[in-house]
Short mmCIF file of C-alpha atoms in Angstrom, two decimals:
data_model
loop_
_atom_site.label_atom_id
_atom_site.label_comp_id
_atom_site.label_asym_id
_atom_site.label_seq_id
_atom_site.Cartn_x
_atom_site.Cartn_y
_atom_site.Cartn_z
CA MET A 1 -61.67 -10.17 60.99
CA ASN A 2 -63.29 -10.58 63.71
CA ASP A 3 -64.95 -14.51 63.21
CA ILE A 4 -61.52 -16.66 61.11
CA LEU A 5 -64.19 -18.68 59.73
CA HIS A 6 -67.53 -18.62 59.12
CA THR A 7 -69.25 -21.86 60.26
CA THR A 8 -69.95 -24.05 63.01
CA HIS A 9 -69.45 -27.83 64.21
CA PRO A 10 -71.15 -29.27 66.59
CA ASP A 11 -68.80 -31.66 67.19
CA SER A 12 -65.51 -29.25 67.54
CA ILE A 13 -62.51 -28.81 69.35
CA LEU A 14 -60.91 -25.11 69.39
CA ILE A 15 -57.63 -24.59 68.92
CA ILE A 16 -56.15 -21.71 71.26
CA ASP A 17 -53.25 -20.20 69.42
CA PHE A 18 -50.08 -18.88 72.03
CA GLY A 19 -47.78 -18.65 69.03
CA SER A 20 -45.95 -21.35 68.51
CA GLN A 21 -44.74 -22.35 64.74
CA VAL A 22 -46.00 -25.85 65.03
CA THR A 23 -49.87 -25.43 65.55
CA GLN A 24 -51.18 -26.41 62.24
CA LEU A 25 -49.87 -29.80 63.65
CA ILE A 26 -52.18 -29.88 66.36
CA ALA A 27 -54.96 -28.83 64.33
CA ARG A 28 -53.63 -31.84 61.32
CA ARG A 29 -53.28 -34.76 64.07
CA VAL A 30 -57.43 -33.19 65.80
CA ARG A 31 -58.07 -34.13 61.74
CA GLU A 32 -56.98 -37.21 61.28
CA ALA A 33 -58.76 -38.41 64.00
CA GLY A 34 -61.77 -37.22 62.29
CA VAL A 35 -62.73 -34.20 64.61
CA TYR A 36 -63.15 -30.81 63.42
CA CYS A 37 -61.10 -28.15 64.68
CA GLU A 38 -60.15 -24.88 63.69
CA ILE A 39 -57.32 -22.57 65.16
CA VAL A 40 -57.89 -19.28 66.96
CA PRO A 41 -55.52 -16.80 67.48
CA PHE A 42 -54.89 -15.71 72.21
CA GLN A 43 -55.86 -12.54 70.72
CA LEU A 44 -59.33 -13.85 69.28
CA ALA A 45 -60.30 -16.33 71.07
CA GLU A 46 -63.37 -15.60 74.19
CA ASP A 47 -64.94 -14.83 69.97
CA GLY A 48 -63.99 -17.73 68.64
CA PHE A 49 -64.75 -20.05 71.88
CA LYS A 50 -68.53 -18.62 72.00
CA ARG A 51 -68.72 -19.02 68.54
CA MET A 52 -68.04 -22.68 67.99
CA ARG A 53 -69.14 -23.34 71.21
CA PRO A 54 -66.53 -26.74 71.21
CA LYS A 55 -66.79 -29.35 73.28
CA GLY A 56 -62.83 -29.58 74.12
CA VAL A 57 -59.80 -26.80 73.86
CA ILE A 58 -56.82 -27.60 73.23
CA PHE A 59 -53.91 -24.97 74.22
CA SER A 60 -50.99 -24.74 72.04
CA GLY A 61 -47.16 -23.95 72.52
CA GLY A 62 -45.71 -20.40 71.95
CA PRO A 63 -42.57 -18.67 72.32
CA ASP A 64 -43.14 -16.40 74.90
CA SER A 65 -42.89 -16.77 78.66
CA VAL A 66 -45.38 -16.32 80.61
CA THR A 67 -43.25 -14.78 83.55
CA ARG A 68 -43.08 -11.42 81.84
CA GLU A 69 -45.17 -8.85 82.29
CA GLY A 70 -48.57 -9.10 79.44
CA SER A 71 -47.54 -12.64 77.72
CA PRO A 72 -50.53 -14.23 76.28
CA ARG A 73 -52.91 -16.02 78.73
CA ALA A 74 -56.20 -17.47 78.21
CA PRO A 75 -59.80 -16.21 78.11
CA GLN A 76 -61.34 -17.16 81.79
CA ALA A 77 -63.91 -18.11 79.68
CA VAL A 78 -62.62 -21.75 78.87
CA PHE A 79 -61.80 -22.44 82.34
CA ASP A 80 -65.59 -21.49 83.32
CA ALA A 81 -66.87 -23.62 80.68
CA GLY A 82 -66.12 -26.48 82.15
CA VAL A 83 -64.84 -28.02 78.74
CA PRO A 84 -61.34 -30.91 79.25
CA ILE A 85 -59.05 -28.55 78.15
CA LEU A 86 -55.51 -30.07 76.33
CA ALA A 87 -52.40 -27.39 77.04
CA ILE A 88 -49.00 -28.47 75.08
CA CYS A 89 -46.07 -26.67 76.53
CA TYR A 90 -46.63 -22.67 76.88
CA GLY A 91 -50.22 -23.68 77.19
CA GLN A 92 -48.99 -25.73 80.36
CA GLN A 93 -47.71 -22.76 81.66
CA THR A 94 -50.36 -20.18 81.59
CA MET A 95 -52.84 -22.71 82.15
CA CYS A 96 -50.90 -23.47 85.29
CA GLN A 97 -50.34 -19.87 86.30
CA GLN A 98 -53.43 -18.38 85.89
CA ILE A 99 -55.32 -21.26 87.75
CA GLY A 100 -52.64 -21.30 91.02
CA GLY A 101 -49.46 -22.55 89.96
CA HIS A 102 -45.82 -20.75 89.71
CA VAL A 103 -43.56 -21.13 86.48
CA GLU A 104 -40.05 -20.05 86.92
CA GLY A 105 -38.41 -18.89 83.89
CA GLY A 106 -34.39 -18.57 82.83
CA HIS A 107 -33.11 -21.53 83.13
CA HIS A 108 -34.46 -24.19 82.54
CA ARG A 109 -34.09 -24.39 78.40
CA GLU A 110 -34.67 -27.70 76.90
CA PHE A 111 -34.59 -27.76 73.19
CA GLY A 112 -34.51 -31.53 71.19
CA ARG A 113 -35.90 -34.63 72.45
CA ALA A 114 -36.19 -36.66 75.68
CA ASP A 115 -37.54 -39.34 77.58
CA VAL A 116 -41.24 -38.66 79.75
CA GLU A 117 -41.28 -41.70 82.41
CA ILE A 118 -45.19 -43.20 82.73
CA LEU A 119 -46.09 -42.62 87.03
CA LYS A 120 -49.11 -42.90 86.75
CA SER A 121 -51.98 -44.65 84.01
CA SER A 122 -54.18 -41.79 82.58
CA PRO A 123 -57.07 -41.95 79.88
CA LEU A 124 -54.57 -39.51 78.06
CA PHE A 125 -52.18 -42.43 77.38
CA GLU A 126 -54.48 -45.42 77.53
CA GLY A 127 -53.61 -48.33 75.13
CA PHE A 128 -49.78 -46.80 73.69
CA TRP A 129 -47.63 -46.17 77.13
CA GLU A 130 -47.71 -48.62 80.40
CA VAL A 131 -46.75 -46.93 83.98
CA GLY A 132 -43.28 -47.02 85.00
CA LYS A 133 -41.84 -47.04 81.11
CA LYS A 134 -39.64 -44.08 79.22
CA TYR A 135 -40.37 -42.92 76.24
CA PRO A 136 -39.55 -40.20 73.83
CA VAL A 137 -40.75 -37.16 72.93
CA TRP A 138 -39.80 -33.78 71.37
CA MET A 139 -39.07 -30.96 74.24
CA SER A 140 -39.24 -26.92 73.14
CA HIS A 141 -38.71 -25.00 76.59
CA GLY A 142 -37.22 -21.91 78.24
CA ASP A 143 -39.31 -22.23 81.15
CA ARG A 144 -41.27 -25.04 83.93
CA VAL A 145 -43.73 -25.22 85.61
CA THR A 146 -42.25 -25.32 89.31
CA ARG A 147 -45.04 -25.96 91.21
CA LEU A 148 -49.08 -27.15 89.64
CA PRO A 149 -52.51 -25.84 90.86
CA GLU A 150 -54.60 -27.55 93.56
CA GLY A 151 -56.36 -30.72 92.62
CA PHE A 152 -53.11 -31.67 89.52
CA GLU A 153 -51.07 -34.56 90.02
CA VAL A 154 -47.15 -35.57 87.94
CA ILE A 155 -48.68 -38.50 85.73
CA GLY A 156 -45.17 -38.63 83.87
CA THR A 157 -41.60 -36.67 84.47
CA SER A 158 -38.08 -36.56 82.56
CA PRO A 159 -35.02 -34.99 83.56
CA ASN A 160 -36.21 -31.20 82.91
CA ALA A 161 -39.67 -30.91 83.32
CA PRO A 162 -40.88 -32.60 86.70
CA PHE A 163 -44.10 -32.14 85.82
CA ALA A 164 -44.24 -33.58 81.78
CA ILE A 165 -47.12 -34.61 81.98
CA SER A 166 -50.03 -33.10 84.84
CA VAL A 167 -53.05 -33.64 85.20
CA ASP A 168 -56.53 -32.98 86.99
CA GLU A 169 -58.69 -35.84 86.27
CA THR A 170 -61.99 -33.94 87.86
CA ARG A 171 -61.66 -30.69 85.72
CA ARG A 172 -60.52 -33.24 82.71
CA TYR A 173 -57.31 -30.79 83.12
CA TYR A 174 -54.19 -32.27 81.14
CA THR A 175 -51.12 -30.99 80.25
CA THR A 176 -47.60 -31.45 78.81
CA MET A 177 -44.29 -29.76 78.50
CA PHE A 178 -43.60 -31.47 75.13
CA HIS A 179 -44.94 -31.46 71.72
CA PRO A 180 -47.05 -34.36 70.38
CA GLU A 181 -47.80 -32.66 67.66
CA VAL A 182 -44.61 -32.98 65.93
CA VAL A 183 -43.36 -36.57 63.90
CA HIS A 184 -40.41 -36.56 67.13
CA THR A 185 -42.77 -37.58 69.19
CA PRO A 186 -44.10 -41.21 68.00
CA ASP A 187 -47.19 -41.54 69.55
CA GLY A 188 -47.63 -38.24 69.82
CA ALA A 189 -50.64 -38.37 67.48
CA LYS A 190 -52.22 -41.31 69.65
CA LEU A 191 -52.09 -38.68 72.68
CA LEU A 192 -53.88 -36.51 70.85
CA SER A 193 -56.79 -38.91 69.33
CA ASN A 194 -56.95 -40.17 72.93
CA PHE A 195 -58.35 -36.49 74.01
CA VAL A 196 -61.11 -36.08 71.38
CA HIS A 197 -62.00 -39.66 71.45
CA LYS A 198 -61.77 -41.24 74.86
CA ILE A 199 -61.73 -38.04 77.37
CA VAL A 200 -63.50 -35.43 75.14
CA GLY A 201 -65.64 -37.90 73.49
CA LEU A 202 -65.80 -36.52 70.23
CA LYS A 203 -66.73 -39.02 67.31
CA ALA A 204 -64.70 -39.57 64.41
CA ASP A 205 -67.18 -38.67 61.68
CA TRP A 206 -65.58 -35.37 60.29
CA SER A 207 -65.09 -36.55 56.27
CA MET A 208 -64.84 -35.33 52.78
CA ALA A 209 -68.16 -36.40 52.22
CA ALA A 210 -69.67 -34.64 55.10
CA TYR A 211 -67.41 -31.37 54.01
CA ARG A 212 -67.85 -31.77 50.78
CA ALA A 213 -72.29 -31.66 50.65
CA GLU A 214 -72.21 -28.96 53.81
CA MET A 215 -69.99 -26.27 51.78
CA VAL A 216 -72.53 -27.25 49.13
CA GLN A 217 -75.65 -26.00 51.04
CA LYS A 218 -73.16 -22.95 52.60
CA ILE A 219 -72.38 -21.98 48.98
CA ARG A 220 -76.15 -21.75 47.98
CA ASP A 221 -77.32 -20.29 51.00
CA GLN A 222 -75.03 -17.12 50.97
CA VAL A 223 -75.37 -16.99 47.17
CA GLY A 224 -78.28 -17.20 46.43
CA ASP A 225 -79.26 -15.92 43.09
CA GLY A 226 -76.34 -13.72 42.61
CA LYS A 227 -73.37 -13.99 40.36
CA VAL A 228 -69.68 -15.53 40.79
CA ILE A 229 -66.99 -15.19 39.48
CA CYS A 230 -64.22 -17.34 40.03
CA ALA A 231 -60.57 -16.32 40.57
CA LEU A 232 -59.23 -19.85 38.36
CA SER A 233 -55.26 -20.08 38.05
CA GLY A 234 -55.31 -23.89 37.60
CA GLY A 235 -53.85 -24.66 40.35
CA VAL A 236 -55.32 -27.61 42.70
CA ASP A 237 -56.57 -24.70 45.18
CA SER A 238 -58.73 -22.60 42.58
CA SER A 239 -59.95 -25.61 40.58
CA VAL A 240 -61.33 -27.47 43.49
CA ALA A 241 -63.03 -24.23 44.05
CA ALA A 242 -65.07 -23.77 41.35
CA LEU A 243 -65.41 -27.28 40.94
CA LEU A 244 -66.63 -26.85 44.23
CA ILE A 245 -69.11 -23.77 43.46
CA HIS A 246 -69.75 -24.58 40.45
CA GLU A 247 -72.27 -27.96 42.08
CA ALA A 248 -73.57 -25.33 44.18
CA ILE A 249 -74.90 -22.54 41.28
CA GLY A 250 -74.06 -23.99 37.89
CA ASP A 251 -74.13 -20.55 35.32
CA GLN A 252 -73.77 -18.49 38.14
CA LEU A 253 -70.64 -18.72 37.55
CA SER A 254 -67.97 -17.46 35.87
CA CYS A 255 -64.16 -18.60 36.04
CA ILE A 256 -61.72 -16.17 34.69
CA LEU A 257 -58.04 -17.32 34.20
CA VAL A 258 -55.97 -14.66 33.84
CA ASP A 259 -52.67 -15.60 31.98
CA HIS A 260 -50.27 -12.89 33.95
CA GLY A 261 -47.29 -14.25 31.88
CA LEU A 262 -45.48 -15.61 34.51
CA MET A 263 -46.96 -19.21 34.40
CA ARG A 264 -45.34 -22.60 33.35
CA MET A 265 -44.50 -23.89 30.10
CA ASN A 266 -48.12 -24.27 28.16
CA GLU A 267 -50.11 -23.64 31.34
CA ALA A 268 -52.58 -21.84 30.85
CA ARG A 269 -53.57 -23.38 27.80
CA ASP A 270 -53.14 -26.92 29.27
CA VAL A 271 -55.90 -25.83 32.30
CA VAL A 272 -57.96 -24.36 29.49
CA ALA A 273 -58.37 -27.18 27.31
CA MET A 274 -58.94 -29.50 30.47
CA PHE A 275 -61.68 -28.00 31.99
CA ARG A 276 -63.74 -26.24 28.68
CA ASP A 277 -63.21 -30.65 27.27
CA HIS A 278 -64.03 -32.03 30.39
CA TYR A 279 -66.25 -29.70 32.62
CA ASN A 280 -68.65 -28.02 31.65
CA LEU A 281 -67.59 -24.61 33.11
CA ASN A 282 -68.03 -21.03 31.87
CA LEU A 283 -64.35 -20.62 31.14
CA LYS A 284 -63.09 -17.20 29.76
CA MET A 285 -58.93 -16.37 29.92
CA VAL A 286 -57.47 -13.39 29.63
CA ASP A 287 -54.30 -12.81 28.07
CA ALA A 288 -52.57 -9.89 30.46
CA SER A 289 -49.36 -10.86 30.21
CA ASP A 290 -48.16 -7.39 28.81
CA ARG A 291 -49.88 -5.82 31.02
CA PHE A 292 -47.95 -7.86 33.79
CA ILE A 293 -44.42 -8.68 32.85
CA SER A 294 -44.67 -4.49 31.70
CA ALA A 295 -45.19 -3.80 35.49
CA LEU A 296 -42.96 -5.65 36.71
CA GLU A 297 -39.91 -5.39 34.81
CA GLY A 298 -36.91 -4.54 36.36
CA GLU A 299 -38.21 -5.61 39.83
CA ALA A 300 -36.05 -6.97 42.58
CA ASP A 301 -37.85 -6.58 45.22
CA PRO A 302 -40.11 -9.86 46.01
CA GLU A 303 -42.82 -8.02 48.19
CA THR A 304 -43.33 -4.79 45.88
CA LYS A 305 -43.20 -8.39 43.44
CA ARG A 306 -46.69 -10.14 45.21
CA LYS A 307 -48.35 -6.54 45.89
CA THR A 308 -48.34 -5.52 42.17
CA ILE A 309 -49.44 -9.46 41.25
CA GLY A 310 -51.97 -8.42 43.99
CA ARG A 311 -52.66 -5.18 42.46
CA LEU A 312 -53.08 -6.38 38.68
CA PHE A 313 -55.38 -9.73 39.60
CA ILE A 314 -57.98 -6.84 41.43
CA GLU A 315 -58.16 -4.93 38.03
CA VAL A 316 -59.12 -7.65 36.02
CA PHE A 317 -61.20 -9.43 37.90
CA GLU A 318 -62.86 -5.42 38.06
CA GLU A 319 -62.71 -5.75 34.83
CA GLU A 320 -64.16 -8.35 33.78
CA ALA A 321 -66.54 -8.71 36.27
CA LYS A 322 -68.02 -5.23 34.72
CA LYS A 323 -68.00 -7.22 31.33
CA ILE A 324 -69.68 -9.90 32.02
CA GLY A 325 -72.96 -7.06 33.75
CA GLY A 326 -71.27 -7.43 37.22
CA ALA A 327 -70.66 -10.08 39.94
CA ASP A 328 -71.63 -9.72 43.24
CA TYR A 329 -68.89 -12.42 44.63
CA LEU A 330 -65.72 -13.21 44.12
CA ALA A 331 -64.33 -16.46 44.45
CA GLN A 332 -60.76 -18.01 45.68
CA GLY A 333 -58.93 -20.45 46.74
CA THR A 334 -57.99 -19.69 50.23
CA LEU A 335 -56.94 -22.71 52.80
CA TYR A 336 -56.86 -22.49 55.77
CA PRO A 337 -53.14 -21.72 56.28
CA ASP A 338 -53.69 -18.30 54.51
CA VAL A 339 -55.96 -17.49 56.75
CA ILE A 340 -54.19 -18.61 59.98
CA GLU A 341 -50.68 -17.39 58.83
CA SER A 342 -52.92 -14.12 58.28
CA VAL A 343 -54.69 -13.32 61.64
CA SER A 344 -52.53 -14.97 63.90
CA PHE A 345 -50.41 -12.34 64.52
CA SER A 346 -50.03 -8.79 63.05
CA GLY A 347 -46.72 -8.21 61.85
CA GLY A 348 -45.60 -11.39 61.88
CA PRO A 349 -43.87 -13.68 59.38
CA SER A 350 -47.69 -14.39 57.51
CA VAL A 351 -47.50 -10.42 56.88
CA THR A 352 -44.77 -11.13 53.74
CA ILE A 353 -45.09 -15.01 52.92
CA LYS A 354 -49.21 -14.91 51.97
CA SER A 355 -49.78 -10.73 50.54
CA HIS A 356 -50.84 -11.63 47.73
CA HIS A 357 -53.36 -13.75 48.61
CA ASN A 358 -56.36 -11.57 48.86
CA VAL A 359 -56.69 -12.92 52.32
CA GLY A 360 -57.35 -10.04 54.81
CA GLY A 361 -60.72 -8.89 52.05
CA LEU A 362 -60.62 -7.01 49.49
CA PRO A 363 -60.82 -2.97 48.74
CA ASP A 364 -63.32 -1.31 49.50
CA ARG A 365 -64.18 0.53 45.47
CA MET A 366 -64.74 -3.54 44.81
CA ASN A 367 -68.88 -4.77 45.21
CA MET A 368 -68.35 -7.72 45.63
CA GLN A 369 -68.47 -10.41 48.44
CA LEU A 370 -65.60 -12.73 48.37
CA VAL A 371 -66.47 -16.96 48.82
CA GLU A 372 -63.61 -19.42 49.94
CA PRO A 373 -65.17 -22.29 50.56
CA LEU A 374 -61.69 -23.71 50.82
CA ARG A 375 -60.84 -21.97 53.97
CA GLU A 376 -61.71 -24.25 56.75
CA LEU A 377 -58.78 -26.46 55.15
CA PHE A 378 -55.26 -27.58 54.64
CA LYS A 379 -53.40 -28.56 51.21
CA ASP A 380 -54.24 -32.34 51.32
CA GLU A 381 -57.27 -32.16 52.41
CA VAL A 382 -57.99 -30.06 49.06
CA ARG A 383 -56.34 -32.67 47.08
CA VAL A 384 -59.12 -35.11 49.18
CA LEU A 385 -61.88 -33.07 47.78
CA GLY A 386 -60.64 -32.54 44.63
CA ARG A 387 -60.78 -36.60 44.08
CA GLU A 388 -64.78 -36.34 46.08
CA LEU A 389 -65.09 -34.41 42.82
CA GLY A 390 -63.90 -35.97 40.33
CA LEU A 391 -60.68 -34.37 39.41
CA PRO A 392 -57.93 -36.87 37.60
CA ASP A 393 -55.29 -37.54 40.24
CA SER A 394 -53.05 -36.71 37.54
CA PHE A 395 -54.47 -33.05 38.07
CA ILE A 396 -54.10 -33.33 41.67
CA GLY A 397 -50.90 -34.73 42.27
CA ARG A 398 -50.20 -31.57 40.72
CA HIS A 399 -47.14 -29.47 43.15
CA PRO A 400 -48.03 -26.43 44.16
CA PHE A 401 -47.41 -23.30 42.70
CA PRO A 402 -48.40 -20.00 44.10
CA GLY A 403 -49.53 -17.02 42.76
CA PRO A 404 -47.51 -14.89 41.65
CA GLY A 405 -45.82 -18.09 39.23
CA LEU A 406 -42.31 -17.60 37.77
CA ALA A 407 -41.63 -14.15 39.10
CA ILE A 408 -40.28 -15.12 42.90
CA ARG A 409 -38.17 -17.97 41.32
CA CYS A 410 -36.46 -15.04 38.99
CA PRO A 411 -35.03 -12.95 42.04
CA GLY A 412 -34.02 -9.41 41.03
CA GLY A 413 -34.90 -7.53 38.59
CA ILE A 414 -37.23 -9.26 36.53
CA THR A 415 -37.24 -9.27 32.28
CA ARG A 416 -38.89 -11.11 29.45
CA ASP A 417 -35.58 -12.60 28.95
CA LYS A 418 -34.95 -13.57 31.66
CA LEU A 419 -38.25 -14.68 32.21
CA GLU A 420 -37.98 -17.31 29.14
CA ILE A 421 -34.54 -18.86 30.23
CA LEU A 422 -36.55 -19.78 33.74
CA ARG A 423 -39.56 -21.17 31.47
CA GLN A 424 -36.97 -23.27 29.53
CA ALA A 425 -34.95 -25.18 32.14
CA ASP A 426 -38.57 -25.25 34.41
CA ALA A 427 -40.52 -27.49 31.96
CA ILE A 428 -37.25 -29.74 31.63
CA TYR A 429 -36.31 -29.76 35.35
CA LEU A 430 -39.89 -31.57 35.58
CA ASP A 431 -39.34 -33.76 32.32
CA GLU A 432 -36.82 -35.47 33.99
CA ILE A 433 -38.56 -35.69 36.74
CA ARG A 434 -41.61 -36.89 35.17
CA LYS A 435 -39.26 -39.17 32.90
CA ALA A 436 -37.48 -40.85 36.18
CA GLY A 437 -40.76 -41.25 38.30
CA LEU A 438 -40.93 -38.96 40.99
CA TYR A 439 -42.45 -36.56 40.10
CA ASP A 440 -45.80 -38.11 42.52
CA THR A 441 -42.98 -38.48 45.02
CA ILE A 442 -41.83 -35.06 45.28
CA TRP A 443 -44.11 -32.31 46.72
CA GLN A 444 -42.88 -29.54 45.30
CA ALA A 445 -40.16 -28.53 42.54
CA PHE A 446 -39.25 -26.36 40.20
CA ALA A 447 -36.10 -24.25 38.88
CA VAL A 448 -34.76 -20.56 39.89
CA LEU A 449 -33.40 -18.18 38.12
CA LEU A 450 -30.42 -16.96 40.20
CA PRO A 451 -29.29 -13.47 40.27
CA VAL A 452 -25.80 -14.09 39.29
CA GLN A 453 -23.24 -14.38 35.71
CA THR A 454 -21.20 -16.36 36.14
CA VAL A 455 -17.90 -17.63 33.63
CA GLY A 456 -18.15 -20.68 31.72
CA VAL A 457 -16.42 -22.22 28.89
CA MET A 458 -18.18 -24.52 26.68
CA GLY A 459 -16.69 -25.43 23.65
CA ASP A 460 -14.15 -23.62 23.01
CA GLY A 461 -15.63 -20.56 23.85
CA ARG A 462 -16.18 -18.54 26.65
CA THR A 463 -19.69 -17.81 28.50
CA TYR A 464 -20.47 -15.40 30.55
CA GLU A 465 -24.12 -17.09 32.06
CA PHE A 466 -27.23 -17.39 34.72
CA VAL A 467 -26.78 -19.55 36.83
CA CYS A 468 -30.27 -21.49 37.55
CA ALA A 469 -30.84 -23.85 40.94
CA LEU A 470 -32.98 -26.60 41.02
CA ARG A 471 -35.47 -27.32 43.85
CA ALA A 472 -37.45 -30.19 45.22
CA VAL A 473 -38.85 -31.06 48.57
CA THR A 474 -41.29 -33.63 50.87
CA SER A 475 -43.95 -32.42 52.49
CA VAL A 476 -47.11 -33.63 53.71
CA ASP A 477 -48.61 -29.54 53.63
CA GLY A 478 -45.77 -27.51 52.77
CA MET A 479 -45.55 -26.29 56.27
CA THR A 480 -42.46 -27.99 57.14
CA ALA A 481 -40.08 -29.08 54.09
CA ASP A 482 -36.80 -31.50 53.72
CA PHE A 483 -34.91 -31.84 49.99
CA TYR A 484 -35.30 -34.39 48.49
CA PRO A 485 -32.17 -37.22 48.77
CA TYR A 486 -31.84 -37.14 44.39
CA ASP A 487 -28.47 -39.24 42.73
CA MET A 488 -25.64 -37.67 40.91
CA ASP A 489 -27.15 -39.51 37.31
CA PHE A 490 -30.18 -37.75 38.20
CA LEU A 491 -29.12 -34.10 38.25
CA GLY A 492 -25.79 -34.67 35.97
CA ARG A 493 -27.96 -36.34 33.35
CA THR A 494 -30.78 -32.63 33.67
CA ALA A 495 -27.56 -30.13 34.21
CA THR A 496 -26.73 -31.43 31.10
CA ARG A 497 -30.30 -30.80 29.88
CA ILE A 498 -30.54 -27.57 30.69
CA ILE A 499 -26.89 -26.65 29.81
CA ASN A 500 -27.05 -27.99 26.35
CA GLU A 501 -30.66 -26.99 25.72
CA VAL A 502 -31.40 -23.21 27.47
CA LYS A 503 -29.37 -20.52 25.80
CA GLY A 504 -28.08 -18.08 28.36
CA ILE A 505 -27.68 -21.53 31.36
CA ASN A 506 -23.92 -22.30 31.88
CA ARG A 507 -23.96 -23.74 35.17
CA VAL A 508 -26.18 -25.46 37.82
CA VAL A 509 -27.01 -25.69 40.77
CA TYR A 510 -29.15 -28.29 43.29
CA ASP A 511 -30.77 -26.73 46.74
CA VAL A 512 -30.40 -28.72 49.49
CA THR A 513 -31.65 -26.16 52.34
CA SER A 514 -34.93 -27.53 54.32
CA LYS A 515 -38.06 -25.60 55.46
CA PRO A 516 -38.61 -25.52 59.20
CA PRO A 517 -42.03 -23.15 59.37
CA GLY A 518 -42.51 -19.95 58.81
CA THR A 519 -39.26 -20.09 55.92
CA ILE A 520 -39.62 -17.98 53.26
CA GLU A 521 -38.14 -19.92 50.31
CA TRP A 522 -36.47 -17.96 47.01
CA GLU A 523 -37.67 -14.47 47.60
#
């Protein structure tokens, strides 16, 4: 895929990704400032720059060392274009190395909180940082710049990063050794906002209403009078995609909800009822539960599970497309994190994280093109778009539940009995969360049936049954997450219900791990 996205925005920022785990946070901060941006991996940066014609560029951080031969570099075309550049951490280092500075590696490691002292004023931090004062920032680097290119000056310094903020105001090149995109740099969002507004000169005019109108027209232009079949899972992503496409092309859209037997309690029934009762969508539910579960039964490898589910989904859609006389397009609720994780670095974590999503294209045998109207959006942005389209808050606020469903919440071999045990425990858990008024506070919660059985005593008898793990996290976009701090009364009440009401579980534990960027959990 040469282009990550296939749209152009006249006033935009290009973010060149050098492999940082938090590159997407840069995009979030820029979009929060009301400016459209895209992330492009450094290998595709020159093509992305030519396609987008951005008004400004941001270089991300990265794990490599610019002192290593063959390490990532920014394309020369970006420097030649004369647009403003903000270079962060590794981005600062490669910029300096490429235009005449010098970087040393191996003995300047600094990870965590640091204080930057401001030496001179700059539009980069105008309005919130003052000369002569120190401010907390977040460092994460092993190398550092030791000689600046001609035309640069130091305007901020820290004990382990003498060139913590260095700039060339004439060329409008701004660099930071710290990461402004993370929450651990308290004023970082303001710094990024100043870059896109005060330095690049862009207005805060990228809104979801504008995106909706633009995307409706793009869908019409792409589809024409063709037929679209939509993989409606019942989740927020695919539901918003379906409503947006329906607004654009009406009855040319046919939605298919595949009940693969891996959904939560009554989920397929509730989704069908909502869309048939409240929206004039052409929706068909296909009961393929026997087909999916038979293919998965006894399978323990999580990656095989994901690929099997993805393959069967495609087969079902092919069959259903034939029944309606063929379809020219397959619509999916692919999001921007799916796209970036799938193209940034081959062999990286995204190879397994998103392998159940068909974000990389369709099998050659399928004579359909993809329609992915959400592929520019983050999860919380999809929720905003859902409200624009009239989806009720109760639906928009639903916790995300990945396509493989209960299959990846049941580590080890899958059986019908284990899925039913897990489905019951999960339903009780969510019921208790709602009763406690915590559902909207928690970003995602689910039960996991661990592949281990323990001896327990229930009443006068000894049991040998499964252990159920409960997970609940707080997050904004799913890129990072932290466990929700339940009180013991809640956990005790929930565990008691699960053990008493679900035959097959005699022990309940709570998972208190956090999720740093890129972590795969419970697989």
